[in-house]
Tab-separated table of C-alpha atoms in Angstrom:
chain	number	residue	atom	x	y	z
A	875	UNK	CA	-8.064	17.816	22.558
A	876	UNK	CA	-11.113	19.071	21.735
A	877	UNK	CA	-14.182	17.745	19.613
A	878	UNK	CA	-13.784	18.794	16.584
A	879	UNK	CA	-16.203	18.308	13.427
A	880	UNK	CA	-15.660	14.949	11.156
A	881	UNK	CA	-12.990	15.122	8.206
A	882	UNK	CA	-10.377	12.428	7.196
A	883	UNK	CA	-7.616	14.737	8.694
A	884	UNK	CA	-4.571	13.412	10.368
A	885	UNK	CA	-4.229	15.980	12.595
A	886	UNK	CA	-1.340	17.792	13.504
A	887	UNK	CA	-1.532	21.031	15.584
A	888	UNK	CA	1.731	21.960	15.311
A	889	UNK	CA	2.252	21.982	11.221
A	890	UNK	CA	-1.044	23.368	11.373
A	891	UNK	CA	-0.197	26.269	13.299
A	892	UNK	CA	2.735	27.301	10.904
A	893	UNK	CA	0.617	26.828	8.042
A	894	UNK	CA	-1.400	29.450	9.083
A	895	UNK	CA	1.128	31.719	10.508
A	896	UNK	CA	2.914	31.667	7.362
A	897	UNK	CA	-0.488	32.726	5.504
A	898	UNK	CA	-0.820	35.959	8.072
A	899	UNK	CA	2.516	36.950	7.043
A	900	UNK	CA	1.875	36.700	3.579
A	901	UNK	CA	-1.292	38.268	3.628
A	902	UNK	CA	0.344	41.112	6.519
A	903	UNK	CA	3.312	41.820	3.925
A	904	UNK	CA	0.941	42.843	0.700
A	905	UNK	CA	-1.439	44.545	2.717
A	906	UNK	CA	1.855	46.430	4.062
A	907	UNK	CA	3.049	46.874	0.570
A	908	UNK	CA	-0.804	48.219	-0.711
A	909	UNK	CA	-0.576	50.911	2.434
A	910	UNK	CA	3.025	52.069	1.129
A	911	UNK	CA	1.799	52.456	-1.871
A	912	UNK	CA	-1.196	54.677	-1.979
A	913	UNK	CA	0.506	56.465	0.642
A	914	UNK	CA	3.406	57.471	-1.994
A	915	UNK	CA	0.583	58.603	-4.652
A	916	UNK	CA	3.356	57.466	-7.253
A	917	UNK	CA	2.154	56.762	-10.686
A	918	UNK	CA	3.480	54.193	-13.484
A	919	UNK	CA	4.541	54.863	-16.890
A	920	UNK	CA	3.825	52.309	-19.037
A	921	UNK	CA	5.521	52.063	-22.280
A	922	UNK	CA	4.694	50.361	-25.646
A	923	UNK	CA	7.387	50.393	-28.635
A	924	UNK	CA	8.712	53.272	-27.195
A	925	UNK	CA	5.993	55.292	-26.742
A	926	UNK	CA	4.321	56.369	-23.193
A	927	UNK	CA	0.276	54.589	-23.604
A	928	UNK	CA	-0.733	55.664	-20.006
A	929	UNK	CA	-0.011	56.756	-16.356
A	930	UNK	CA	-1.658	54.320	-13.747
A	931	UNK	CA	-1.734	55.750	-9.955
A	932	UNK	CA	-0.412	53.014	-8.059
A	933	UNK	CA	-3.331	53.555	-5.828
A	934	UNK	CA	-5.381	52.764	-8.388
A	935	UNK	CA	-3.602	49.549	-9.679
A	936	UNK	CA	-5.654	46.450	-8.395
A	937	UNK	CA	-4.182	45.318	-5.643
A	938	UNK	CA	-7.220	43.164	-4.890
A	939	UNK	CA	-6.263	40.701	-7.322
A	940	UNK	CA	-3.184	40.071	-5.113
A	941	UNK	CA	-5.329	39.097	-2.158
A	942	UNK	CA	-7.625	36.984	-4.843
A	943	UNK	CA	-4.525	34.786	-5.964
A	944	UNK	CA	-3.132	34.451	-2.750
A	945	UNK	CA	-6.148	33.345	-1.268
A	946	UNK	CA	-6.724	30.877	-3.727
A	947	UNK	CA	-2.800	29.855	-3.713
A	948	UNK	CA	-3.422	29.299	0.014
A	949	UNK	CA	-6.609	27.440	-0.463
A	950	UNK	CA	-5.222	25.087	-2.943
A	951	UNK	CA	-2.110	24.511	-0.962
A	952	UNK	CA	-4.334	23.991	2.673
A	953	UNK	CA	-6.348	21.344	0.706
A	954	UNK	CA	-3.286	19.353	-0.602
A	955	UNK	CA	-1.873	19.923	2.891
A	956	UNK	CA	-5.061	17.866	3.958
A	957	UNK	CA	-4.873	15.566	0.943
A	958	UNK	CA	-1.370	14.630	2.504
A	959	UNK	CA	-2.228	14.153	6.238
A	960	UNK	CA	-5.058	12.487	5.337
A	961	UNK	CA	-2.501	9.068	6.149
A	962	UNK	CA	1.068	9.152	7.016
A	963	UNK	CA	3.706	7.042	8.686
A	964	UNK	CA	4.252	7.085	12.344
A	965	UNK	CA	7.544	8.910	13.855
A	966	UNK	CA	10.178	6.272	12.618
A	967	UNK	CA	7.526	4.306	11.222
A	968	UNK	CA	10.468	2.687	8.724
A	969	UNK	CA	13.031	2.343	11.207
A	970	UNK	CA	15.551	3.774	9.478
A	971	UNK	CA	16.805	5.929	12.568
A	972	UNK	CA	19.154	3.605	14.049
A	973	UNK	CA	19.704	3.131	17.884
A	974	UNK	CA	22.807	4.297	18.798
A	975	UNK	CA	25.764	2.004	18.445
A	976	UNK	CA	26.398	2.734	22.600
A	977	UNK	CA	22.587	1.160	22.858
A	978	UNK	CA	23.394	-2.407	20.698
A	979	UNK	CA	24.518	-5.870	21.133
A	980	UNK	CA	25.062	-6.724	18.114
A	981	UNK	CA	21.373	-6.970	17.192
A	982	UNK	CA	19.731	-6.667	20.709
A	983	UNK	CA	18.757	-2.665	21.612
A	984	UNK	CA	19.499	-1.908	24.996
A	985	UNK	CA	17.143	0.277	26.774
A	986	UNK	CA	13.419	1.067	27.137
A	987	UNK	CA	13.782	4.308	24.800
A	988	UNK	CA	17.190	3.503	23.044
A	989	UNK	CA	15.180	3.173	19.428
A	990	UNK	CA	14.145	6.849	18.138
A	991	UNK	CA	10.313	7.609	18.285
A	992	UNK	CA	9.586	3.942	20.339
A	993	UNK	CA	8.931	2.358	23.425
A	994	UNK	CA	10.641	-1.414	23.412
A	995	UNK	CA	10.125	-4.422	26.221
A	996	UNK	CA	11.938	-7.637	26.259
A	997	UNK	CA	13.795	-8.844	23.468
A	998	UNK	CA	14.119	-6.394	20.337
A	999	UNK	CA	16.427	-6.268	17.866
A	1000	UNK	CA	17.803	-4.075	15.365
A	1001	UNK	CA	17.641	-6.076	12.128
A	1002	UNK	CA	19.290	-5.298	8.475
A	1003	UNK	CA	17.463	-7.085	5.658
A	1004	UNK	CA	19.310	-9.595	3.904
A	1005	UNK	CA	21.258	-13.077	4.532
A	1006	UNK	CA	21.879	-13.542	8.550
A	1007	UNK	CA	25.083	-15.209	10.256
A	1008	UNK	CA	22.639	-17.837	11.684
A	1009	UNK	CA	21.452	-18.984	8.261
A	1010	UNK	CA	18.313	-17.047	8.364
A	1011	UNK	CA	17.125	-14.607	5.335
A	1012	UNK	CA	14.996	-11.333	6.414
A	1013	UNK	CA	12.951	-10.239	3.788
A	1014	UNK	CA	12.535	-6.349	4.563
A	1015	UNK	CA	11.480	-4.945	1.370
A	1016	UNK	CA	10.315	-2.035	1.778
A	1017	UNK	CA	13.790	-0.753	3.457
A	1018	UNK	CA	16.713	-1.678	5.103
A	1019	UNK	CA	15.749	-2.036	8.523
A	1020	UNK	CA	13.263	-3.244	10.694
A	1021	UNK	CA	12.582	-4.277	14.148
A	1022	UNK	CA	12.161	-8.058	15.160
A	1023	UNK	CA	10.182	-8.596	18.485
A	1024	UNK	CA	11.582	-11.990	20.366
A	1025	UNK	CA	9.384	-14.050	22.996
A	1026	UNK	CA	6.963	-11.833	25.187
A	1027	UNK	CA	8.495	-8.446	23.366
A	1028	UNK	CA	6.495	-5.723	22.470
A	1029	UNK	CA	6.965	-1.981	20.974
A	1030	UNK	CA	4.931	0.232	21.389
A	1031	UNK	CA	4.712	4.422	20.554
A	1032	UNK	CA	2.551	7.083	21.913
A	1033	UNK	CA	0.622	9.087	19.152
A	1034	UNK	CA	-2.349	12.101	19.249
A	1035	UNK	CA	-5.419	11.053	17.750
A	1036	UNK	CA	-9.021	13.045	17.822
A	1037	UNK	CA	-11.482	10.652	20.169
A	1038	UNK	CA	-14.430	9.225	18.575
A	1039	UNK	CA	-13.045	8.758	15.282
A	1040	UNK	CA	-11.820	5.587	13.505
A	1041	UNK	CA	-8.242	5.063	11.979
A	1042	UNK	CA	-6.405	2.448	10.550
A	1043	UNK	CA	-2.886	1.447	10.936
A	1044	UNK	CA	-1.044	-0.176	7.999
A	1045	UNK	CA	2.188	-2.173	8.886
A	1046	UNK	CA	4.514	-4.451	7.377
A	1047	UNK	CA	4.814	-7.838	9.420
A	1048	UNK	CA	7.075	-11.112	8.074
A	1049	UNK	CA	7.976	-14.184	10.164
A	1050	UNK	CA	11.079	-15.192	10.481
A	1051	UNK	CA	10.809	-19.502	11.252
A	1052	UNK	CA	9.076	-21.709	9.292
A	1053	UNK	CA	7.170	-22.222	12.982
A	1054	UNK	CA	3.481	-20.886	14.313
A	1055	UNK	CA	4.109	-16.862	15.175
A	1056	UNK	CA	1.373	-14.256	16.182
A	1057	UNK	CA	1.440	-10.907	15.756
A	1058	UNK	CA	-0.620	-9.167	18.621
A	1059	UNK	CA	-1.855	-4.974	17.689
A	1060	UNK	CA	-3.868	-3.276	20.283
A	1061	UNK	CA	-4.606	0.275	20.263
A	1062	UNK	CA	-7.387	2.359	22.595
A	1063	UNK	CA	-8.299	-0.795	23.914
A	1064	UNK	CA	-9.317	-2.858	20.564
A	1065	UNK	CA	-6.957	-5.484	20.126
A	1066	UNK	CA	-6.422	-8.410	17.165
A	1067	UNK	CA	-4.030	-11.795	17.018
A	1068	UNK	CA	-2.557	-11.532	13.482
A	1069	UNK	CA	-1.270	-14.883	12.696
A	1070	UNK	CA	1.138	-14.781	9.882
A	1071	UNK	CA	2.344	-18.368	9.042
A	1072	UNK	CA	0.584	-18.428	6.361
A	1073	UNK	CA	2.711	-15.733	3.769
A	1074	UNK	CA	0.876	-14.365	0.633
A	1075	UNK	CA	3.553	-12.729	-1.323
A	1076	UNK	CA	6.322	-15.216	-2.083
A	1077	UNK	CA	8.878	-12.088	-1.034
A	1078	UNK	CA	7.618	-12.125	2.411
A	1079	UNK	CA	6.360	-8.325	2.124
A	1080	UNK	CA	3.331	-9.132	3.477
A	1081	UNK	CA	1.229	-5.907	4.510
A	1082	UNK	CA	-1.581	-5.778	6.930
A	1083	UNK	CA	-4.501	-3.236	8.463
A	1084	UNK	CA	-5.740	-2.898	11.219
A	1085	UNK	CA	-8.867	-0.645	12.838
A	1086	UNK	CA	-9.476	0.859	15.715
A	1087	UNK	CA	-12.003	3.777	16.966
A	1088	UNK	CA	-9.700	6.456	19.430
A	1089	UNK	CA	-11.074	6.484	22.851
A	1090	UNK	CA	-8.686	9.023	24.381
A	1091	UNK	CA	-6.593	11.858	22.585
A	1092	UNK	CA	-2.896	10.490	23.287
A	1093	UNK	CA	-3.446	6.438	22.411
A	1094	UNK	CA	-1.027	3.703	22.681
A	1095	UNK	CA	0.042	1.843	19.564
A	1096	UNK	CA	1.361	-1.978	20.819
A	1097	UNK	CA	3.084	-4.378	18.859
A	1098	UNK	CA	3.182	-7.523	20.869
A	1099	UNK	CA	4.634	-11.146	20.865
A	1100	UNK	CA	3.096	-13.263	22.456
A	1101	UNK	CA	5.389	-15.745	22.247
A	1102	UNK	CA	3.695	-18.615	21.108
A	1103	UNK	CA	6.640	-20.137	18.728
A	1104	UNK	CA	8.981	-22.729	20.486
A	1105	UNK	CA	11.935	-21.493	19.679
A	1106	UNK	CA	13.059	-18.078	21.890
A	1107	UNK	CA	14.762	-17.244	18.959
A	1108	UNK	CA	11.940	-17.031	16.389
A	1109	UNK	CA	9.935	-13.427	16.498
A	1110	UNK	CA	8.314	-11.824	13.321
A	1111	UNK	CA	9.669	-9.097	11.857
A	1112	UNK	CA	7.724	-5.418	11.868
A	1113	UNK	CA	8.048	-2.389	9.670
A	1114	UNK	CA	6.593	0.286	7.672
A	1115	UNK	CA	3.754	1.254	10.211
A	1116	UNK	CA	1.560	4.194	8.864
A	1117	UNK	CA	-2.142	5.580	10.447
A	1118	UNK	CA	-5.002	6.585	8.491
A	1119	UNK	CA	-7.829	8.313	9.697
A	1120	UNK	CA	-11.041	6.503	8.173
A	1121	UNK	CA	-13.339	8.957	6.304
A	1122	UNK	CA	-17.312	9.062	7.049
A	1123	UNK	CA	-19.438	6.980	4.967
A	1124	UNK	CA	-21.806	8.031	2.675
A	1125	UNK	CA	-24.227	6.975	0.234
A	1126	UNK	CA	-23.389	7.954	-3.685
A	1127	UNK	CA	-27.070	8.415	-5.434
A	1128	UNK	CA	-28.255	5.478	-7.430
A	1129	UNK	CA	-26.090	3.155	-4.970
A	1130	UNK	CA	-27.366	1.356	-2.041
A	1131	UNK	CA	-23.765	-0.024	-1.138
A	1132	UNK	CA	-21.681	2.359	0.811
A	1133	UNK	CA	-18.270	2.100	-0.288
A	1134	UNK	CA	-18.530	0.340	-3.412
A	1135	UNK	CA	-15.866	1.111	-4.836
A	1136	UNK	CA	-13.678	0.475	-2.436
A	1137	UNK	CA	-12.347	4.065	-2.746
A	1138	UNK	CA	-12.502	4.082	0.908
A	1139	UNK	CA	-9.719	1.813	2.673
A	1140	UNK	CA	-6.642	1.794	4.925
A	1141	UNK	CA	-3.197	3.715	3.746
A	1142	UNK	CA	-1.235	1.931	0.709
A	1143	UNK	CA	2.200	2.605	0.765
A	1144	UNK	CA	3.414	4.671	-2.619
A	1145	UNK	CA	6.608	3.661	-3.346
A	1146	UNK	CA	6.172	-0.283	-2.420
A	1147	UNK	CA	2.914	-2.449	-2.563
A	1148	UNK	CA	1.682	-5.803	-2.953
A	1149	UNK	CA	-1.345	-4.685	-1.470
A	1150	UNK	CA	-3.348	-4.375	1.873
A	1151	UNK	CA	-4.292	-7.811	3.455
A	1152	UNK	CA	-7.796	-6.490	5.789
A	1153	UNK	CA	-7.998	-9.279	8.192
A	1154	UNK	CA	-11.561	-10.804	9.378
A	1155	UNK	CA	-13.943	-8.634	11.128
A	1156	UNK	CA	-16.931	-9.886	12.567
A	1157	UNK	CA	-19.240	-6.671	11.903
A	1158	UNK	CA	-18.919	-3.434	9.861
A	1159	UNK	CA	-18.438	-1.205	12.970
A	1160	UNK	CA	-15.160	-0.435	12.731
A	1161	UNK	CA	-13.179	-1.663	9.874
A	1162	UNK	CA	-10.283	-1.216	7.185
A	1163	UNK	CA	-12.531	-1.598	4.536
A	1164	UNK	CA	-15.846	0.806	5.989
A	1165	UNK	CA	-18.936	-0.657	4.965
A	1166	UNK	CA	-17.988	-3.562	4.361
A	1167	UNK	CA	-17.171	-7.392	6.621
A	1168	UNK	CA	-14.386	-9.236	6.058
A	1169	UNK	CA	-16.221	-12.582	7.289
A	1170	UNK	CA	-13.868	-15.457	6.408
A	1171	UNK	CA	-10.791	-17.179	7.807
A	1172	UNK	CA	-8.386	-15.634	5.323
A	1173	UNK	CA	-7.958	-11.725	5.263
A	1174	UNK	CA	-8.819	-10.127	1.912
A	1175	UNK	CA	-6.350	-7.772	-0.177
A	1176	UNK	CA	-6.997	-4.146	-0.727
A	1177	UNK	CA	-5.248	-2.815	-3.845
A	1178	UNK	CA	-4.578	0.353	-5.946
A	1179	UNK	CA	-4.775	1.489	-9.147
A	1180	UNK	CA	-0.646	2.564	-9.064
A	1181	UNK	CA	0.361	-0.912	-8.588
A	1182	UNK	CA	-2.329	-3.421	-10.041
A	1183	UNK	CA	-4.759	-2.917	-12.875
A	1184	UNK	CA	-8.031	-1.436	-10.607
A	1185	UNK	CA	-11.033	-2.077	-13.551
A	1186	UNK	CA	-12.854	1.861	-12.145
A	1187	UNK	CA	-11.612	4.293	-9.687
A	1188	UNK	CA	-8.520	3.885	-7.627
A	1189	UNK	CA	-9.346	0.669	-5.550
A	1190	UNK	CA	-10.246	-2.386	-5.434
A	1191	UNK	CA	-10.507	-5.609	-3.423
A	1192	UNK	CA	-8.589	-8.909	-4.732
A	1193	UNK	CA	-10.309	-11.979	-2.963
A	1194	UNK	CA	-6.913	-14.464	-2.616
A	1195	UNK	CA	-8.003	-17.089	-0.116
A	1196	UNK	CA	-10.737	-19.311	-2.166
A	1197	UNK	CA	-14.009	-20.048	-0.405
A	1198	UNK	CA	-11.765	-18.614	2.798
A	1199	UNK	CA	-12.140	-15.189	1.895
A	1200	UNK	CA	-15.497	-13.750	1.993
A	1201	UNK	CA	-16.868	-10.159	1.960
A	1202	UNK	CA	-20.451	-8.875	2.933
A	1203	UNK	CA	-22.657	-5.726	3.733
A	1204	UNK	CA	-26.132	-5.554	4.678
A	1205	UNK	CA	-27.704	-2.839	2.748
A	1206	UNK	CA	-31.643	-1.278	3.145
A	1207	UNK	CA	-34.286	-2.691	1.587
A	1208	UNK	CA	-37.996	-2.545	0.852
A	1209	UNK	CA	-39.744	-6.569	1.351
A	1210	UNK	CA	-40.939	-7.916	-1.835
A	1211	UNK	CA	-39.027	-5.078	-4.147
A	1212	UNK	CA	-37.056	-5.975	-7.256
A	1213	UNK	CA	-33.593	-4.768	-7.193
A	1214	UNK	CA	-30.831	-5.220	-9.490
A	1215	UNK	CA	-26.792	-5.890	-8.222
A	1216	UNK	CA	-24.294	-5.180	-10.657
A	1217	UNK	CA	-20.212	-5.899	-9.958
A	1218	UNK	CA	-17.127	-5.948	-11.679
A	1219	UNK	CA	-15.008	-9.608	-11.540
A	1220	UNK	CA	-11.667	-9.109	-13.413
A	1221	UNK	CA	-7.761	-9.778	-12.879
A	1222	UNK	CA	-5.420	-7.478	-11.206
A	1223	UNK	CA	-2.485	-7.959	-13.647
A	1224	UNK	CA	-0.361	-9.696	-11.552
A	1225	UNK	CA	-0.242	-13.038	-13.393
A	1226	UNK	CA	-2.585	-14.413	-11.612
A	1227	UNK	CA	-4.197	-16.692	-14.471
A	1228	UNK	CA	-6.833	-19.050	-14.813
A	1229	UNK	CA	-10.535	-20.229	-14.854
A	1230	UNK	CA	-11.908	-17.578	-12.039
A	1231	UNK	CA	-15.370	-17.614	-10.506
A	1232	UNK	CA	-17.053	-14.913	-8.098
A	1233	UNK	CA	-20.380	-16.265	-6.488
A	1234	UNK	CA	-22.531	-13.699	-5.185
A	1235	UNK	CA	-25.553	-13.874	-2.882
A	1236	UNK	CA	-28.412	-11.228	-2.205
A	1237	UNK	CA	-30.836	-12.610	-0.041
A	1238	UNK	CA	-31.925	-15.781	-1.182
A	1239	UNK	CA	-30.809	-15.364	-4.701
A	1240	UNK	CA	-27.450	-15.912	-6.007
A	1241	UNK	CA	-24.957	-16.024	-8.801
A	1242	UNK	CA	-22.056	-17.518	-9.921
A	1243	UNK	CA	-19.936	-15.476	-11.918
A	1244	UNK	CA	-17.197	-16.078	-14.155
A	1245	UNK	CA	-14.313	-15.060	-16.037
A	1246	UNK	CA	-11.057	-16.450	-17.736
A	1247	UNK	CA	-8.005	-14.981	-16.222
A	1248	UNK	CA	-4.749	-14.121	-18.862
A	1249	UNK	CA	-3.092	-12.319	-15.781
A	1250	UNK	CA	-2.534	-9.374	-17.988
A	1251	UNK	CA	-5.393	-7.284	-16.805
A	1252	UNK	CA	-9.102	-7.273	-17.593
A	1253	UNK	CA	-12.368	-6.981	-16.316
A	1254	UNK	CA	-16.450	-7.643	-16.916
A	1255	UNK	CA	-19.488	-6.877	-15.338
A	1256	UNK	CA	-21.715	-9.380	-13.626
A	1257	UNK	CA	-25.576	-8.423	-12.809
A	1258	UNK	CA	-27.945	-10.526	-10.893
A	1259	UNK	CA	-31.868	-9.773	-10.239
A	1260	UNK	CA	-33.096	-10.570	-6.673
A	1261	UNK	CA	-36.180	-9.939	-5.021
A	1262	UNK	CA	-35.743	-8.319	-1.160
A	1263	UNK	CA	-37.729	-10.845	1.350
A	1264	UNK	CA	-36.667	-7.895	4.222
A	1265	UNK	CA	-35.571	-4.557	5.044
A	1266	UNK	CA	-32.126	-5.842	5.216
A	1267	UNK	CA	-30.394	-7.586	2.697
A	1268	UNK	CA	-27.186	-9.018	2.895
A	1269	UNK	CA	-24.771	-8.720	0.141
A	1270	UNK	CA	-21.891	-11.669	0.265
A	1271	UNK	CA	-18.837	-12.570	-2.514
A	1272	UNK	CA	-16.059	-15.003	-2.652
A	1273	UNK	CA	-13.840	-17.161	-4.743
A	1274	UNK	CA	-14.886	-20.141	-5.514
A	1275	UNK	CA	-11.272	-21.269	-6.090
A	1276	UNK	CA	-8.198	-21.091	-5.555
A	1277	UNK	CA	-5.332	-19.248	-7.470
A	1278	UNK	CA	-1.374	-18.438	-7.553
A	1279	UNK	CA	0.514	-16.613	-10.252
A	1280	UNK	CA	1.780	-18.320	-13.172
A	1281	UNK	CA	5.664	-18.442	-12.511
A	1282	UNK	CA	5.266	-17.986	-8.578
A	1283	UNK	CA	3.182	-20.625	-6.982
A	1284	UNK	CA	4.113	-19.361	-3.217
A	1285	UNK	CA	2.211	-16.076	-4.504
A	1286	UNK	CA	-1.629	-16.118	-3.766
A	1287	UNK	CA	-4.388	-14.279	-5.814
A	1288	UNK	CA	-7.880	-14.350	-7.072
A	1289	UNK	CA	-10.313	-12.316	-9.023
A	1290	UNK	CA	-11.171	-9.210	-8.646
A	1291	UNK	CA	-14.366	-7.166	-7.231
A	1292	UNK	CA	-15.077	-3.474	-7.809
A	1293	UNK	CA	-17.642	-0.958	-8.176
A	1294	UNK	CA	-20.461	-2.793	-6.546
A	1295	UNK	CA	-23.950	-1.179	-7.426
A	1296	UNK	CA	-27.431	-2.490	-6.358
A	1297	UNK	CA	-30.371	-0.043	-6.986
A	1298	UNK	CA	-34.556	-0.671	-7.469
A	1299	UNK	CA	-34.905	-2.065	-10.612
């Protein structure tokens, strides 16, 4: 594939291609039906209460408004087009298309390419959400099916991505024993351990992102276990996998923090969402959230504005692991300059209640802010002054406690954070 110039396009040659043959036709039939037309030299009574008010020659009629509003129908249709590939699940992504009963044993699939759109090794089964013979309860809730990888499994699918650029997969991943499992995701040679023993949604649809930059056209998605539970029989459960390609960064005036509003982040799935958990990164590189570190032990959740109350815009981050979830950027600075940082700290609306504090640091100055949690939804803005002491500053907020919902105490949350601002002041 060829280099191409940076968009946040997931691209797809083929659907491309009959986009725009279907736009030549169009444009080949009216320029047909303009030719016909002045050819004829016809004209066009037009009547008004009965009474003839003028005779148009057809080749006079303008037919260039035709090729305006098809143009424009065209161009507004490309950019939703774009709008829509701009994330997407993979082939089978849901696992809804079945192996073939000839392929199963019971649960097992038998055969390297026996499930649709996927690559399997070792031990993978078929699952169906719901009670199990053995006693066990798979949470799947964002369909019926799902694939559950046993000891030293993996799955794996083949996918065309544009080199150089970053993307972000979002998948679906429960465990299924009350035991240690790992979740291993590799992709173009970047790799992460995902451990998911600790669950943050009490309904085991936990939902995680990953990042990667593409290093060849055609890259390998892996979904490995490596097996470190005891029990054979114990193997998390994956679905929903989608791909986002990341946009570029870029600086909104006034705003020396890239991203602030979190507008920028990995794919959240529309119908089903209890939010994006971004796991720790060490550097801003090449991230889920661009811009911005995930620097703590605990991942931190991305949310939207369909599914949670987002205080401006259509993200936001929700910090749910205490003092173990911790996000930073280092912004420019000038030494010795005054700036001002400004931040929203609010609730999500997700019953997460309670006396809520953000503490944020910039440089060597700091602030503790807080607010008083209903869990109905609700924000405030929280400004602190700090002097620069370099030309980097680094930017850092976390909870400084630690919250559940009201009625669901297996449910983590926290505060809030949005539209983060710091300008000279």
């Amino acid at each position: 594939m060829t280099s191409q110039k940076r968009s946040c396009l997931f691209f797809d040659t083929q659907k491309i291609t009959s986009f725009v043959f279907l736009y030549v036709i169009c444009l080949s039939t009216i320029a047909h039906t303009q030719v016909g037309a002045r050819g004829a030299g016809r004209t066009k009574n037009i009547f008004i209460d009965g009474q003839r008010s003028s005779s148009i020659p057809l080749d006079q009629r303008p037919f260039g408004i035709y090729y305006i509003l098809l143009l424009l129908f065209f161009a507004l249709s490309f950019i939703l087009y774009i709008c829509l590939f701009i994330l997407g699940s993979l082939p089978n992504g849901n696992f809804e298309q079945a192996p073939s009963p000839s392929h199963l044993k019971k649960t097992v699939i038998i055969g390297k390419y026996s499930l649709p759109k996927w690559e399997i090794s070792g031990l993978v089964e078929y699952v169906t959400g719901g009670p199990q013979p053995n006693g066990f309860y798979f949470a799947i809730p964002r369909g019926a099916h799902a694939a559950r990888l046993g000891k030293e499994a993996n799955i794996s699918q083949y996918i065309t991505l544009r080199v150089g650029e970053d993307y972000s997969l979002t998948f679906a991943a429960t465990r299924t024993c009350a035991q240690e499992e790992v979740l291993r995701i590799s992709a173009s040679g970047w790799s992460d351990d995902l451990p998911i023993q600790t669950v943050y949604s009490s309904d085991g649809g936990d939902t995680y992102a990953f990042a990667f930059k593409a290093t060849t056209s055609r890259t390998k998605i892996t979904f490995h276990n490596p097996g470190v539970q005891e029990d054979p029989a114990c193997g998390p459960l994956l679905d929903a996998v989608a791909i986002k390609e990341m946009c570029p960064l870029r600086y909104t005036k006034g705003n020396l923090v890239k991203n602030g509003g979190f507008e920028n982040g990995p794919h959240v799935f529309k119908n089903y969402s209890t939010g994006v958990l971004i796991l720790p990164n060490r550097d801003d590189i090449v991230s889920s959230l661009p811009g911005w570190i995930v620097e703590s032990l605990k991942p931190a959740k991305y949310i939207d504005s369909k599914h949670f109350a987002v205080p401006k815009g259509l993200a936001a981050i929700e910090l749910v692991g205490g003092r173990e979830t911790a996000i930073a950027q280092i912004i420019r600075t000038m030494p010795n300059k005054v700036y001002m940082l400004s931040f929203i700290i609010g609730d999500a609306k997700n019953d997460c209640h309670g006396s809520m504090m953000v503490e944020a640091f910039a440089g060597k100055d700091t602030l503790k802010a807080k607010y008083e949690s209903q869990g109905k939804g609700g924000s405030k803005i929280a400004r602190l002054k700090f002097t620069a002491v370099s030309s980097r500053t680094r930017l850092t907020f976390y909870s400084s406690f630690y919250h559940t919902k009201l009625n669901d105490y297996g449910h983590f949350c926290g505060p809030i954070l949005d539209n983060v601002r710091v300008w000279l002041a």
